[in-house]
Coordinates of C-alpha atoms and ligand atoms in Angstrom, one line a residue:
M1 CA 0.0 0.0 0.0
K2 CA 1.4 3.3 -1.0
R3 CA 0.8 6.6 0.9
I4 CA -0.2 9.6 -1.1
L5 CA -0.4 13.2 -0.4
I6 CA -3.0 14.9 -2.7
T7 CA -3.4 18.6 -2.4
G8 CA -6.5 20.6 -3.5
A9 CA -8.2 17.2 -2.4
A10 CA -11.7 18.9 -1.8
G11 CA -11.8 20.4 -5.2
F12 CA -13.1 18.9 -8.4
L13 CA -10.0 17.1 -9.9
G14 CA -8.4 16.5 -6.3
S15 CA -11.5 14.6 -5.1
H16 CA -11.7 12.5 -8.1
L17 CA -8.0 11.6 -7.7
C18 CA -8.6 10.7 -4.0
D19 CA -11.1 8.3 -5.2
R20 CA -8.9 6.8 -7.7
F21 CA -6.1 6.0 -5.2
I22 CA -8.6 4.9 -2.6
A23 CA -10.1 2.4 -5.2
E24 CA -6.5 1.4 -5.9
G25 CA -6.2 0.2 -2.4
H26 CA -3.8 3.1 -1.3
H27 CA -3.7 5.4 1.9
V28 CA -4.6 8.9 0.7
I29 CA -4.0 12.1 2.8
G30 CA -6.1 14.9 1.3
M31 CA -5.0 18.5 1.9
D32 CA -7.2 21.5 1.3
N33 CA -7.4 25.1 2.7
L34 CA -11.1 25.0 1.4
I35 CA -10.9 28.5 -0.2
T36 CA -12.5 27.0 -3.3
G37 CA -12.8 23.4 -2.5
D38 CA -15.9 21.9 -0.8
L39 CA -15.8 19.2 1.8
K40 CA -19.0 17.6 0.3
N41 CA -16.8 16.3 -2.3
L42 CA -14.9 14.3 0.3
E43 CA -17.7 13.3 2.6
H44 CA -17.9 9.7 1.3
L45 CA -14.2 9.0 2.1
M46 CA -14.0 10.7 5.6
Q47 CA -15.0 7.5 7.5
L48 CA -12.4 5.2 5.8
E49 CA -9.2 4.3 7.6
R50 CA -7.4 4.8 4.5
F51 CA -8.2 8.5 4.2
D52 CA -7.2 11.4 6.2
F53 CA -7.9 15.0 5.7
Y54 CA -5.7 17.9 6.7
H55 CA -7.1 21.3 6.7
H56 CA -4.0 23.3 5.7
D57 CA -2.9 26.1 3.3
V58 CA 0.1 24.7 1.3
T59 CA 1.6 28.2 1.1
K60 CA 2.7 27.7 4.9
F61 CA 5.2 25.0 5.7
V62 CA 3.7 21.6 5.1
H63 CA 4.2 18.8 7.7
V64 CA 3.0 15.3 7.1
P65 CA 4.3 12.6 9.5
G66 CA 5.4 9.3 8.1
K67 CA 6.4 8.1 4.7
L68 CA 5.0 9.4 1.4
D69 CA 5.4 7.7 -1.9
Y70 CA 3.7 10.1 -4.1
I71 CA 2.7 13.9 -3.8
L72 CA 0.2 15.4 -6.2
H73 CA -0.1 19.0 -6.1
F74 CA -3.5 20.0 -7.4
A75 CA -4.3 22.9 -5.1
S76 CA -5.1 26.0 -7.0
P77 CA -8.0 28.4 -8.0
A78 CA -8.7 27.4 -11.5
S79 CA -11.2 29.5 -13.1
P80 CA -11.2 33.2 -14.5
I81 CA -13.6 34.3 -11.8
D82 CA -11.4 33.0 -9.0
Y83 CA -8.1 34.6 -10.6
L84 CA -10.2 38.0 -10.3
K85 CA -11.2 37.3 -6.8
I86 CA -8.1 35.8 -5.3
P87 CA -5.3 36.9 -7.5
I88 CA -2.5 36.7 -4.8
Q89 CA -3.6 33.4 -3.3
T90 CA -3.5 32.0 -7.0
L91 CA 0.1 33.2 -7.4
K92 CA 1.1 32.1 -4.0
V93 CA -0.2 28.4 -4.2
G94 CA 1.6 27.9 -7.6
A95 CA 4.8 29.5 -6.4
L96 CA 5.3 29.3 -2.6
G97 CA 3.1 26.1 -2.4
T98 CA 4.9 24.3 -5.0
H99 CA 8.3 25.1 -3.4
N100 CA 7.0 23.8 -0.1
L101 CA 5.7 20.6 -1.5
L102 CA 8.9 20.1 -3.6
G103 CA 10.9 20.3 -0.2
L104 CA 8.5 17.8 1.2
A105 CA 8.9 15.5 -1.7
K106 CA 12.7 15.8 -1.5
E107 CA 12.7 15.0 2.3
K108 CA 10.4 12.0 1.8
N109 CA 12.0 10.8 -1.5
A110 CA 8.5 10.8 -3.0
R111 CA 7.6 11.0 -6.5
F112 CA 6.0 14.5 -7.3
M113 CA 3.4 15.5 -9.8
I114 CA 2.1 18.9 -10.6
A115 CA -1.1 19.9 -12.2
S116 CA -0.1 22.3 -15.1
T117 CA -2.4 23.5 -17.7
S118 CA -3.2 24.3 -21.2
E119 CA -3.2 28.0 -19.8
I120 CA 0.7 27.9 -20.1
Y121 CA 0.0 28.1 -23.9
G122 CA -1.9 31.4 -23.3
D123 CA -3.7 32.6 -26.3
P124 CA -2.0 30.1 -28.7
L125 CA -0.6 30.9 -32.1
V126 CA 0.1 27.2 -32.8
H127 CA -2.8 24.9 -33.2
P128 CA -3.2 22.3 -32.0
Q129 CA -0.9 22.8 -29.0
T130 CA 2.0 20.5 -28.8
E131 CA 4.1 20.3 -25.7
E132 CA 7.0 21.8 -27.5
Y133 CA 4.9 25.2 -28.0
Y134 CA 6.3 27.7 -25.6
G135 CA 3.0 29.8 -25.5
N136 CA 1.7 33.4 -25.8
V137 CA 0.9 34.7 -22.3
N138 CA 0.1 38.3 -21.1
T139 CA 2.1 38.5 -17.8
I140 CA 0.0 41.3 -16.5
G141 CA -3.3 40.4 -17.9
P142 CA -6.3 39.0 -15.7
R143 CA -5.3 35.4 -16.3
G144 CA -1.4 36.3 -15.8
V145 CA -1.6 35.4 -12.1
Y146 CA -2.6 31.7 -12.9
D147 CA -0.8 31.3 -16.2
E148 CA 2.5 32.6 -14.7
A149 CA 2.2 30.7 -11.5
K150 CA 1.7 27.5 -13.6
R151 CA 4.7 28.5 -15.9
F152 CA 6.9 29.0 -12.6
Q153 CA 5.6 25.7 -11.2
E154 CA 6.8 23.9 -14.3
S155 CA 10.2 25.6 -14.0
I156 CA 10.8 24.9 -10.4
T157 CA 9.7 21.3 -10.7
M158 CA 12.2 20.8 -13.5
A159 CA 14.8 22.5 -11.5
Y160 CA 14.2 20.2 -8.7
H161 CA 14.3 17.2 -11.2
R162 CA 17.6 18.2 -12.6
F163 CA 19.4 19.8 -9.7
H164 CA 18.2 17.4 -6.9
G165 CA 17.4 14.4 -9.2
L166 CA 13.7 14.5 -7.7
D167 CA 11.4 12.1 -9.6
T168 CA 8.7 14.5 -11.1
R169 CA 5.8 14.5 -13.5
I170 CA 4.1 17.5 -15.2
V171 CA 0.6 17.1 -16.5
R172 CA -0.9 19.8 -18.8
I173 CA -4.5 19.6 -18.1
F174 CA -6.9 20.9 -20.8
N175 CA -10.6 21.9 -20.0
T176 CA -12.1 19.0 -18.1
Y177 CA -15.7 18.6 -16.8
G178 CA -17.8 16.3 -15.0
P179 CA -19.7 15.8 -11.5
R180 CA -18.4 18.0 -8.6
M181 CA -17.5 21.1 -10.7
R182 CA -18.3 24.0 -8.8
L183 CA -21.6 25.5 -9.9
N184 CA -20.5 29.1 -9.3
D185 CA -17.0 29.1 -10.7
G186 CA -17.9 30.9 -13.6
R187 CA -16.7 28.5 -16.1
V188 CA -18.6 27.8 -19.2
I189 CA -20.0 24.3 -18.4
P190 CA -21.3 25.0 -14.8
A191 CA -22.6 28.5 -16.0
F192 CA -24.6 26.9 -18.9
M193 CA -26.0 24.1 -16.7
G194 CA -27.0 26.5 -14.0
Q195 CA -28.6 28.9 -16.5
A196 CA -30.6 26.0 -18.0
L197 CA -31.8 24.8 -14.5
R198 CA -32.8 28.2 -13.5
G199 CA -34.5 28.9 -16.7
E200 CA -32.2 31.7 -17.7
D201 CA -30.7 32.5 -21.1
L202 CA -27.4 31.1 -21.8
T203 CA -24.6 33.6 -21.9
V204 CA -21.9 33.2 -24.7
F205 CA -19.1 35.5 -24.5
G206 CA -18.0 37.3 -27.7
D207 CA -19.4 36.0 -30.9
G208 CA -19.0 32.3 -29.6
S209 CA -16.4 31.6 -32.4
Q210 CA -13.7 30.8 -29.8
T211 CA -13.0 27.1 -29.3
R212 CA -12.3 24.7 -26.5
S213 CA -11.8 21.0 -26.3
F214 CA -13.6 19.4 -23.3
C215 CA -12.4 16.2 -21.6
Y216 CA -14.6 14.1 -19.3
V217 CA -13.2 13.8 -15.8
D218 CA -12.9 10.0 -15.8
D219 CA -10.8 10.1 -18.9
E220 CA -8.5 13.0 -17.4
I221 CA -8.1 10.9 -14.2
E222 CA -7.1 7.8 -16.2
G223 CA -4.4 9.9 -18.1
I224 CA -3.1 11.5 -15.1
Y225 CA -2.9 8.2 -13.4
R226 CA -1.0 6.6 -16.2
L227 CA 1.5 9.5 -16.5
L228 CA 2.2 9.3 -12.7
M229 CA 3.0 5.6 -13.0
S230 CA 5.1 6.1 -16.3
D231 CA 8.7 7.1 -16.2
Y232 CA 8.0 10.2 -18.3
T233 CA 9.3 13.4 -16.8
L234 CA 8.8 16.0 -19.3
P235 CA 5.4 17.8 -19.5
M236 CA 2.5 15.9 -21.2
N237 CA -0.8 17.2 -22.6
I238 CA -3.8 15.3 -21.2
G239 CA -7.1 16.4 -22.7
N240 CA -9.7 15.6 -25.4
P241 CA -8.8 16.8 -28.8
N242 CA -12.6 17.0 -29.9
E243 CA -12.9 20.8 -30.5
I244 CA -15.9 22.8 -30.7
T245 CA -16.9 26.5 -30.8
I246 CA -18.6 27.9 -27.7
K247 CA -21.6 28.9 -29.8
D248 CA -22.2 25.3 -31.1
F249 CA -21.6 24.1 -27.7
A250 CA -24.3 26.4 -26.4
E251 CA -26.6 24.8 -28.9
E252 CA -25.7 21.4 -27.7
I253 CA -26.6 22.3 -24.2
V254 CA -29.9 23.7 -25.1
K255 CA -30.7 20.6 -26.9
L256 CA -29.3 18.2 -24.1
T257 CA -31.1 20.1 -21.2
G258 CA -34.5 20.0 -23.3
T259 CA -35.2 23.6 -22.4
D260 CA -36.0 26.4 -24.7
Q261 CA -33.4 28.7 -23.5
K262 CA -32.2 31.5 -25.7
I263 CA -28.6 32.0 -26.5
I264 CA -27.4 35.7 -25.6
Y265 CA -24.2 37.5 -26.3
K266 CA -22.0 39.2 -23.9
P267 CA -18.4 41.0 -24.3
L268 CA -15.5 38.6 -24.6
P269 CA -13.5 38.8 -21.4
K270 CA -9.7 40.1 -21.8
D271 CA -7.3 37.6 -23.1
D272 CA -9.8 34.8 -23.5
P273 CA -8.0 32.3 -25.7
L274 CA -9.5 32.2 -29.2
Q275 CA -8.6 28.5 -29.7
R276 CA -7.5 25.5 -27.8
Q277 CA -7.0 21.9 -28.7
P278 CA -4.4 19.6 -27.2
D279 CA -2.2 17.5 -29.5
I280 CA -2.1 14.2 -27.6
T281 CA 0.2 12.2 -29.7
K282 CA 2.6 11.8 -26.7
A283 CA 0.0 10.4 -24.4
K284 CA -1.0 8.0 -27.0
E285 CA 2.3 6.8 -27.8
I286 CA 3.9 6.8 -24.3
L287 CA 0.8 6.0 -22.2
G288 CA -1.3 4.2 -24.7
W289 CA -4.1 6.6 -23.5
E290 CA -6.8 8.4 -25.3
P291 CA -10.3 9.7 -24.1
K292 CA -13.1 7.4 -24.4
V293 CA -16.2 9.3 -23.3
G294 CA -17.9 11.5 -26.0
R295 CA -19.2 15.0 -25.2
E296 CA -22.9 13.7 -25.5
E297 CA -22.4 10.9 -22.7
G298 CA -20.1 13.2 -20.5
M299 CA -22.4 16.1 -20.7
R300 CA -25.4 14.1 -19.9
K301 CA -23.7 12.5 -16.8
T302 CA -22.8 16.1 -15.8
F303 CA -26.2 17.5 -16.2
E304 CA -27.6 14.6 -14.1
Y305 CA -25.0 15.8 -11.3
F306 CA -26.1 19.3 -11.5
K307 CA -29.9 18.3 -11.3
T308 CA -29.3 16.9 -8.0
L309 CA -28.2 20.2 -6.4
S310 CA -30.8 22.0 -4.3
K311 CA -32.7 25.2 -5.5
H312 CA -30.8 27.0 -2.8
E313 CA -27.5 25.9 -4.2
L314 CA -28.5 26.8 -7.6
Q315 CA -29.5 30.4 -6.6
K316 CA -26.2 30.9 -5.2
T317 CA -24.5 31.3 -8.5
E318 CA -22.4 34.4 -9.1
H319 CA -22.0 35.9 -12.5
R320 CA -18.7 37.3 -13.9
D321 CA -18.3 41.0 -13.6
F322 CA -17.2 41.8 -17.2
S323 CA -16.5 45.6 -16.3
D324 CA -13.7 44.4 -14.0
R325 CA -12.5 41.8 -16.4
N326 CA -11.9 44.2 -19.1
K327 CA -10.1 46.8 -17.1
K328 CA -6.3 47.2 -17.9
Ligands
UDP1 N1 -17.8 31.3 -21.7 C1 -19.1 31.7 -22.1 N2 -20.1 31.9 -21.3 C2 -20.0 31.8 -19.9 C3 -18.7 31.4 -19.5 C4 -17.7 31.2 -20.3 O1 -19.2 32.0 -23.5 O2 -20.9 31.9 -19.2 C5 -16.7 31.3 -22.6 C6 -15.3 32.0 -22.3 O3 -15.3 33.3 -22.7 C7 -14.4 31.0 -22.9 C8 -14.9 29.6 -22.9 O4 -16.4 29.7 -22.7 O5 -14.2 31.3 -24.2 C9 -14.4 28.7 -21.9 O6 -14.5 29.4 -20.5 P1 -14.2 28.7 -19.2 O7 -14.0 29.9 -18.2 O8 -14.9 27.5 -18.9 O9 -12.5 28.2 -19.4 P2 -11.2 28.8 -20.0 O10 -11.6 30.2 -20.8 O11 -10.4 28.9 -18.9 O12 -10.9 27.7 -21.0

């Protein structure tokens, strides 16, 4: 049995990762400061002997007694609305938090994985994005706090790998969706699902011609798991290459939810990437991985999840503040 520390454990991906390692028979220590995470995502694990929860902010010194085999650093705000609300925490968890956890990994001789992101490619000028593309990021834009923290996170991880010989993995995660996404995080899928369930119009930003490629959470977790178990130490894209415009996606959501919502248009937020699609050649060749769940099936499962939320929870949704977002 391995002992694994997962930061951001109460978040969307973190909680699914906890489930996966518990299912594999391991001991999981979930850590979260609960700024954006929700303990509800871990409720079902709390009674297990093989699961511990530490309420801790990883930007402060991290102490975990006993051995650790793997450390997975998945703590971070991960939506544009969060970067605006908590920009400094976003920078700190990617920078200081990663430094603390690398120190812990070195001390415990543990394998270390960071959750990097397609955001390190910025508004990409190369399409689809291969791991060799260096990106096109606005350092001081609204997304800069996330993008640059993630880029720093990759740099310091490679520095520990090269200088200290630490065993490291870097996964570049593209847009992922599924049950346990936070309804009010402002991202497009919870936004559209919430709007459909409340009977509101669907808000498409810009003219909706920008693209994204959405990966169902089960596929994403499988890819992450395989990368961790492989011996590949350079960054790897894990995402679903099936690309769609946001306008077409909104129309799919209207069909799926069986509502007769209208689609309305709002200004495109600053630095919103115009296109995004992962090149997953490496994941296919090295991990034998590719996504299996199509958008229709994945969205149906995700909608089922959002339908289980109470009326009260549905009303709590916040909307993005465009005026702020478009400021210099
Ligand atoms: N988006 C939209 N309506 C919304 C929320 C988001 O049209 O209510 C757009 C957004 O401008 C972006 C895309 O959907 O082009 C994906 O946004 P999200 O915040 O989910 O992720 P990211 O931009 O980080 O990929």
